Short mmCIF file of C-alpha atoms and ligand atoms in Angstrom, two decimals:
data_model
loop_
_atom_site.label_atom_id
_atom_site.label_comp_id
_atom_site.label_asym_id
_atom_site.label_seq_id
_atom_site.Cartn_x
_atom_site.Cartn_y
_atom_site.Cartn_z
CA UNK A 1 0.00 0.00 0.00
CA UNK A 2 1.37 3.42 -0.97
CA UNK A 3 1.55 5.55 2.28
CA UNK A 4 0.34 8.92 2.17
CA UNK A 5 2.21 11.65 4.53
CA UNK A 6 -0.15 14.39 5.76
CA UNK A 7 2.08 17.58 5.49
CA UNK A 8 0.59 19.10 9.07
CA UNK A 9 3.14 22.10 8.07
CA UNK A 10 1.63 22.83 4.73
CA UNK A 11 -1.70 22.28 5.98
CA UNK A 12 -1.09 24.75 8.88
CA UNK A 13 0.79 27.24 6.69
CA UNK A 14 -2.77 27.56 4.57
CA UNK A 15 -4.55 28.01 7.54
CA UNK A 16 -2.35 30.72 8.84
CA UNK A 17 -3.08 32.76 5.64
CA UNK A 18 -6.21 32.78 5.82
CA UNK A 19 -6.54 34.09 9.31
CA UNK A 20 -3.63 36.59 8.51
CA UNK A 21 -6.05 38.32 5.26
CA UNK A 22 -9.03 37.77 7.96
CA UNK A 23 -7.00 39.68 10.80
CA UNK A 24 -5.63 42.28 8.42
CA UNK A 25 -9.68 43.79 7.34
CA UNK A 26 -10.00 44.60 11.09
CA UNK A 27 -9.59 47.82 12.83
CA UNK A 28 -8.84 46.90 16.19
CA UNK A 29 -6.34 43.52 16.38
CA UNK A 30 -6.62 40.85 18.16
CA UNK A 31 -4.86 40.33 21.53
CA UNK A 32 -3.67 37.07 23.31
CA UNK A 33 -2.26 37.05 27.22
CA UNK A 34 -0.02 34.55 27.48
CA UNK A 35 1.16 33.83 31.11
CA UNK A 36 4.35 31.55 31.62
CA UNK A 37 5.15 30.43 34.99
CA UNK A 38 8.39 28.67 35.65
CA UNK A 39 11.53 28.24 33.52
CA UNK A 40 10.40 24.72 32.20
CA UNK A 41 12.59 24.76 28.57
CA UNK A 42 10.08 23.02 26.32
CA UNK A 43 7.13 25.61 27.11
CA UNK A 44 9.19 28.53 26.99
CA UNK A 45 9.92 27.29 23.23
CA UNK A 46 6.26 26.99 22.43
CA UNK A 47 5.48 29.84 24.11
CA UNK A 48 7.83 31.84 21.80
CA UNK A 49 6.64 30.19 19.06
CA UNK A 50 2.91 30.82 19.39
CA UNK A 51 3.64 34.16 20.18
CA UNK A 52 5.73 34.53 16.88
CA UNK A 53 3.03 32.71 15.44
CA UNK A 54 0.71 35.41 16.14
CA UNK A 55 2.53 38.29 15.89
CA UNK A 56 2.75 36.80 12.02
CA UNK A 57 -0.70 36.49 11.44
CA UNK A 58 -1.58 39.88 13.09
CA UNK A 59 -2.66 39.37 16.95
CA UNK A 60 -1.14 41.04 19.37
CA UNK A 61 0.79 38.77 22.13
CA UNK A 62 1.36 39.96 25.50
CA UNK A 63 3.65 37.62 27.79
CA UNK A 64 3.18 37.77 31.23
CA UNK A 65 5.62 35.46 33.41
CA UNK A 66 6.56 34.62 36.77
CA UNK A 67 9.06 32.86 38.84
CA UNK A 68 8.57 29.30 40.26
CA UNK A 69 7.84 30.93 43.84
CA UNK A 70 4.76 32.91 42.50
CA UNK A 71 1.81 32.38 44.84
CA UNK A 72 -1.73 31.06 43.21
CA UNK A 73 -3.32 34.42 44.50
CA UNK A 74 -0.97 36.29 42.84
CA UNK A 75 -1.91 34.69 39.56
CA UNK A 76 -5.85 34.47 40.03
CA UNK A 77 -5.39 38.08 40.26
CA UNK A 78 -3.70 38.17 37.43
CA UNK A 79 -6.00 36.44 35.74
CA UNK A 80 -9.04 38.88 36.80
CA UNK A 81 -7.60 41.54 35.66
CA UNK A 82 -7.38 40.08 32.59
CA UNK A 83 -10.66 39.12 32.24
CA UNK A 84 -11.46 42.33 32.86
CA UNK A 85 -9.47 44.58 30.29
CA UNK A 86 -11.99 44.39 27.33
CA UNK A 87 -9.28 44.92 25.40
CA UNK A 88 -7.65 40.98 25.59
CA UNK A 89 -9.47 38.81 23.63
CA UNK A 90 -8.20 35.47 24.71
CA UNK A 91 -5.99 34.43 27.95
CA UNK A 92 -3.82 31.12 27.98
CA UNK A 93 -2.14 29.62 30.76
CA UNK A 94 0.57 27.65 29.54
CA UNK A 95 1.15 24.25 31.04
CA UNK A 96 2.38 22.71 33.33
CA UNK A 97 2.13 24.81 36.07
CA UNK A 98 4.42 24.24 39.09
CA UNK A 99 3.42 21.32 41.19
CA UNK A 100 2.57 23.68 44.20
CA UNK A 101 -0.10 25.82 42.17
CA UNK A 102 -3.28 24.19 41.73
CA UNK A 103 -3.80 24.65 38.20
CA UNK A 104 -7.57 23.42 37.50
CA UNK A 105 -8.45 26.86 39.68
CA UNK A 106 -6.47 28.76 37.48
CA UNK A 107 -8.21 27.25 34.51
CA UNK A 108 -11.56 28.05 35.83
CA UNK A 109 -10.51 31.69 36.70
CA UNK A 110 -10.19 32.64 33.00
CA UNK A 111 -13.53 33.75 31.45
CA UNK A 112 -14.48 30.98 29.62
CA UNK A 113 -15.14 33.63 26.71
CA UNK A 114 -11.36 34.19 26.61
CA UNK A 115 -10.06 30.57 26.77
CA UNK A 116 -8.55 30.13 24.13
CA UNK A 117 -7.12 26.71 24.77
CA UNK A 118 -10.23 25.36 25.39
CA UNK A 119 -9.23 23.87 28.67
CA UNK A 120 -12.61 25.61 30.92
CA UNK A 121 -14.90 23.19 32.85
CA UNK A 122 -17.87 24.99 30.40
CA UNK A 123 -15.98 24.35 26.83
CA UNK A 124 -15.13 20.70 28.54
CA UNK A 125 -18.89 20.81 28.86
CA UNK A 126 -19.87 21.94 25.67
CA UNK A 127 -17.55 19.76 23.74
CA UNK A 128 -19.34 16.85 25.65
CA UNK A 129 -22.46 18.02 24.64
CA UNK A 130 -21.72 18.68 20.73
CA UNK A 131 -22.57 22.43 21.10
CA UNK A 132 -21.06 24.59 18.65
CA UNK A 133 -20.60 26.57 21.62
CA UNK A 134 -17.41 25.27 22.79
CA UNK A 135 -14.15 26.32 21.90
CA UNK A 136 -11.97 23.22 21.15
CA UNK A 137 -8.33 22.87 22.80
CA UNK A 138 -6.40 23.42 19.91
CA UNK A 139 -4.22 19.79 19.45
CA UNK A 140 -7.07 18.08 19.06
CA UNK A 141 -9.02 20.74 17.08
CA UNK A 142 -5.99 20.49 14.66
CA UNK A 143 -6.04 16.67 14.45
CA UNK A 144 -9.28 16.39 13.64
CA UNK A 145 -8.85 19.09 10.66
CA UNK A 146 -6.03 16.50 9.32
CA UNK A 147 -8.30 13.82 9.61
CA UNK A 148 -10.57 16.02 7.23
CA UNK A 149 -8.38 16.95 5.42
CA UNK A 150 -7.78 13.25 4.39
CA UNK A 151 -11.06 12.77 2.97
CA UNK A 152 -11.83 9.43 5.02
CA UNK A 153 -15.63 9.41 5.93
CA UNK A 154 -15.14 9.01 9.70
CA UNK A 155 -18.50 7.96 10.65
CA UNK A 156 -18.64 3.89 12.00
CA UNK A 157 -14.65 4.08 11.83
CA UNK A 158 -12.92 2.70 15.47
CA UNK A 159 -10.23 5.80 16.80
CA UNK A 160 -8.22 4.35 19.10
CA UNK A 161 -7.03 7.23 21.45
CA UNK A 162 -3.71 6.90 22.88
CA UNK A 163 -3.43 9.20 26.45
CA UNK A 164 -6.23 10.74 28.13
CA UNK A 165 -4.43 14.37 29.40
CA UNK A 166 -7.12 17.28 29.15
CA UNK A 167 -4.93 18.71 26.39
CA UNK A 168 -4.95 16.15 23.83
CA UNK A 169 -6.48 12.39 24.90
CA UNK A 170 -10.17 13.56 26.54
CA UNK A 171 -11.03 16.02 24.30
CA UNK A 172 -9.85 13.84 21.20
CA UNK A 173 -12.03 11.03 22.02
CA UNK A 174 -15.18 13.46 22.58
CA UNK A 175 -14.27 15.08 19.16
CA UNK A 176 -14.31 11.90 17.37
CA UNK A 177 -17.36 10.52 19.00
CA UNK A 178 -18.97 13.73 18.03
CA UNK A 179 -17.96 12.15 14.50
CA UNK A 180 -19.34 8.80 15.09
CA UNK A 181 -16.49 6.90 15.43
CA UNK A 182 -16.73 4.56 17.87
CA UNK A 183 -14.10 5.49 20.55
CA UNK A 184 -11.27 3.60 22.47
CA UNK A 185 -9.32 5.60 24.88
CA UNK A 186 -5.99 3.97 26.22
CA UNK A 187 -3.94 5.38 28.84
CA UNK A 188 -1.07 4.01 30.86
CA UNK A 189 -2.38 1.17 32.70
CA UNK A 190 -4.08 0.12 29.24
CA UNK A 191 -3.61 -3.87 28.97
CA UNK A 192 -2.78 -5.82 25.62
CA UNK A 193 -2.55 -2.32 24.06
CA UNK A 194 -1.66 -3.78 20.63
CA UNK A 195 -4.61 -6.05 20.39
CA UNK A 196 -6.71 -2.50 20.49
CA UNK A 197 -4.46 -0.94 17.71
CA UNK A 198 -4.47 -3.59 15.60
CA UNK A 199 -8.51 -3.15 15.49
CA UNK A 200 -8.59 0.57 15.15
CA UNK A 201 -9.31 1.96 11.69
CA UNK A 202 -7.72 5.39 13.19
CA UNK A 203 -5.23 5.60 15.96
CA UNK A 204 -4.25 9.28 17.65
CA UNK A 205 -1.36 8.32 20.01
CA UNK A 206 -0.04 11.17 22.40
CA UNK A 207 1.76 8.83 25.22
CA UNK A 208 5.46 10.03 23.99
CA UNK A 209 6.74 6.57 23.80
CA UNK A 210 9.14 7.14 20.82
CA UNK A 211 9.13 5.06 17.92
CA UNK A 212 6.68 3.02 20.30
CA UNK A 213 4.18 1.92 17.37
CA UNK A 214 5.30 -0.46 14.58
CA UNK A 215 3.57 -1.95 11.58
CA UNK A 216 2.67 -5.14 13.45
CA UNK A 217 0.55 -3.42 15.43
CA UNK A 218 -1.75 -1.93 13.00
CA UNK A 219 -4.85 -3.19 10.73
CA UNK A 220 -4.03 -2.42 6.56
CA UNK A 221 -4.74 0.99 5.51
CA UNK A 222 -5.04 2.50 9.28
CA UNK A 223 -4.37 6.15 9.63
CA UNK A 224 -2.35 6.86 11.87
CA UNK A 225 -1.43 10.69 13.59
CA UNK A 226 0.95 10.74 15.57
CA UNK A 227 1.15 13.76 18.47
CA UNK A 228 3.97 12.52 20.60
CA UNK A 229 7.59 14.28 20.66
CA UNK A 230 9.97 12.11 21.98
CA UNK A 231 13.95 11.47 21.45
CA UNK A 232 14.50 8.68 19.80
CA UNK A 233 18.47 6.46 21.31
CA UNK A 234 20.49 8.84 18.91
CA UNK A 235 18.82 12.18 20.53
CA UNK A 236 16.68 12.67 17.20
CA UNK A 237 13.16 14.18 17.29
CA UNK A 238 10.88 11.30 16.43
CA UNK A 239 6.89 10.93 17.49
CA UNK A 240 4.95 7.51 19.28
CA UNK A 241 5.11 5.97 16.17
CA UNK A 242 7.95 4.58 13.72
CA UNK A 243 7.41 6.50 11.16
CA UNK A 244 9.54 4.52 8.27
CA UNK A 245 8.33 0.96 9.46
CA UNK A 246 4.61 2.18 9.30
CA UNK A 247 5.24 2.97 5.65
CA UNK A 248 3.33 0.88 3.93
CA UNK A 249 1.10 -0.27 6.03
CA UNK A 250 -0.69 2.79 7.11
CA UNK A 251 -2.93 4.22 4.47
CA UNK A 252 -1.93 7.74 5.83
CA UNK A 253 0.40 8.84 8.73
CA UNK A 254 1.71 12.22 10.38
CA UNK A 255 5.51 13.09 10.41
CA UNK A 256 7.35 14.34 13.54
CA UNK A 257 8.19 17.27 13.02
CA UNK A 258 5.98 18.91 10.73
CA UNK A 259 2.90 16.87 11.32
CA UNK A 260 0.40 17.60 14.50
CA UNK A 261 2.99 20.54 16.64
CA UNK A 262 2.25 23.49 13.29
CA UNK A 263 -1.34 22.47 13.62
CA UNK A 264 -1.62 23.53 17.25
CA UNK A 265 0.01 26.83 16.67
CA UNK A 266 -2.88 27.27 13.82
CA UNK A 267 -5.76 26.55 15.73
CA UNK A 268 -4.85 28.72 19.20
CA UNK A 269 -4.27 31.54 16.45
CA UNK A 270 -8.22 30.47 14.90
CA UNK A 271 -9.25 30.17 18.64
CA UNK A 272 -8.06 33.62 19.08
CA UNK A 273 -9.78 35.21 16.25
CA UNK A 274 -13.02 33.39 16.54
CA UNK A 275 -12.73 34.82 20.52
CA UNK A 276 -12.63 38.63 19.32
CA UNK A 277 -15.42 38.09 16.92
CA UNK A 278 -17.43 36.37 19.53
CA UNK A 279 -16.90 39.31 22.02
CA UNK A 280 -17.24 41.71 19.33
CA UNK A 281 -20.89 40.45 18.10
N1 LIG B 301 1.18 22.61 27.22
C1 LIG B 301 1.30 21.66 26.25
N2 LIG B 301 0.36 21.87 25.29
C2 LIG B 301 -0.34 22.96 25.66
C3 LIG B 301 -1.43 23.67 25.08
O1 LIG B 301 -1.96 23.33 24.01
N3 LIG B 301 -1.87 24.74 25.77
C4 LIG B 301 -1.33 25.13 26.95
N4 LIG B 301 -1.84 26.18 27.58
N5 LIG B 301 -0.32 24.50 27.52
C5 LIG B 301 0.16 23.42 26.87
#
């Protein structure tokens, strides 16, 4: 079987242009609050890289960050005075927080008007409920726009969900049920994990187990998207899955890098826009 490769970068790179003509008609830009606690590297890369992202596209980043000994009441009120300045469209907390802060409180602080990420107990809720109300954390948003984007009818087709964080695995599975798919959701205390894959007409595996899926372990013609970033023995960025092996057995799979990671930076910048316009109607 010929293997396509869904080019998440191209993909993302389209979508990016046509916020940026969107964003350039209006008067007043977008802006995004970005607050960064800690000095942990791999989110103070992302976080520079969504805010590049949407200084690009035309929104307006502001970075607010704090030391590791910041106290949660310093940051709730943070986070209501950002709610309050009409003037910020959308507000994301970027994760993990440090251990001591208790960061479900700080999720439910932001107005759930400006939450961007999609990570407040009411756009949990709405998700759940299929109402186009809900804003839709952004990995999974942009998964589920390269499943589209393959043409695949998903309806009757078994997703096999690999992790079950709120920022990928939970809101995955509700996405794709909202699809019809009949949903598995595996997580780390998952048994005979490869007797599930090898079932699943589309797997979405964010465990970061590099190179962790092979081409035994899938059914002919799966597709497969892969959100993990891992290392693989030789210090090389790889995904969950092994990406040459699968060739040929998958009927489509994501690359690492350039698959799921531009995707994410797309959709927080489509969150963000559809945020202002909300607010501004
Ligand atoms: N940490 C890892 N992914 C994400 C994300 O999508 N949003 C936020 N806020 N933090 C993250």
């Amino acid at each position: 079987m010929h293997t396509k490769i869904i080019n998440g970068k191209d993909i993302a790179l389209r979508i990016r242009q046509g916020l940026k003509e969107e964003i350039n008609k209006l008067k007043v830009k977008p802006i995004l609050a970005v607050i960064l606690i800690g000095h942990d590297g791999p989110s103070e890369i992302y976080v520079r890289n969504k805010q590049r992202a949407a200084q690009e596209v035309g929104i307006e980043s502001k970075l607010y960050t704090f030391d590791e000994d910041v106290t949660q009441q310093e940051v709730e009120n943070l986070i209501t005075s950002l709610n309050q300045d009409s003037s910020v469209n959308g507000i994301l907390l970027q994760l993990p927080v440090p251990a001591k802060l208790n960061a479900q409180v700080l999720l439910e602080k932001i107005d759930s008007k400006k939450d961007v990420d999609g990570f407040h107990p009411l756009n949990i809720g709405y998700l759940q409920n299929g109402d186009k109300k809900a804003v839709i954390a952004a990995t999974p948003k942009g998964v589920l726009r390269l499943l589209k984007e393959t043409g695949v009818a998903l309806k009757g087709l078994n997703a096999l969900v690999i992790g079950r964080s709120i920022i990928v695995g939970k809101p995955m599975a509700m996405l794709l049920l909202n699809e019809d798919c009949t949903v598995t959701i595996a997580h780390s205390a998952t048994k005979n994990l490869q007797n599930l894959s090898k079932n699943a007409d589309i797997i979405v595996s964010a465990c970061g187990c590099a190179k962790m899926i092979k081409k035994e372990w899938l059914k002919d013609g799966a597709i497969i998207i892969d959100v993990g970033i891992c290392r693989d023995e030789s210090g090389k960025l790889c995904g969950d899955v092994d990406f040459e092996d699968v060739l040929g057995t998958a009927s489509h799979v994501t690359p690492v890098p350039n698959g799921v990671g531009p995707m994410t930076i797309a959709m927080l910048l489509e969150n963000t826009l559809e945020a202002y316009l909300k607010q501004r109607s």
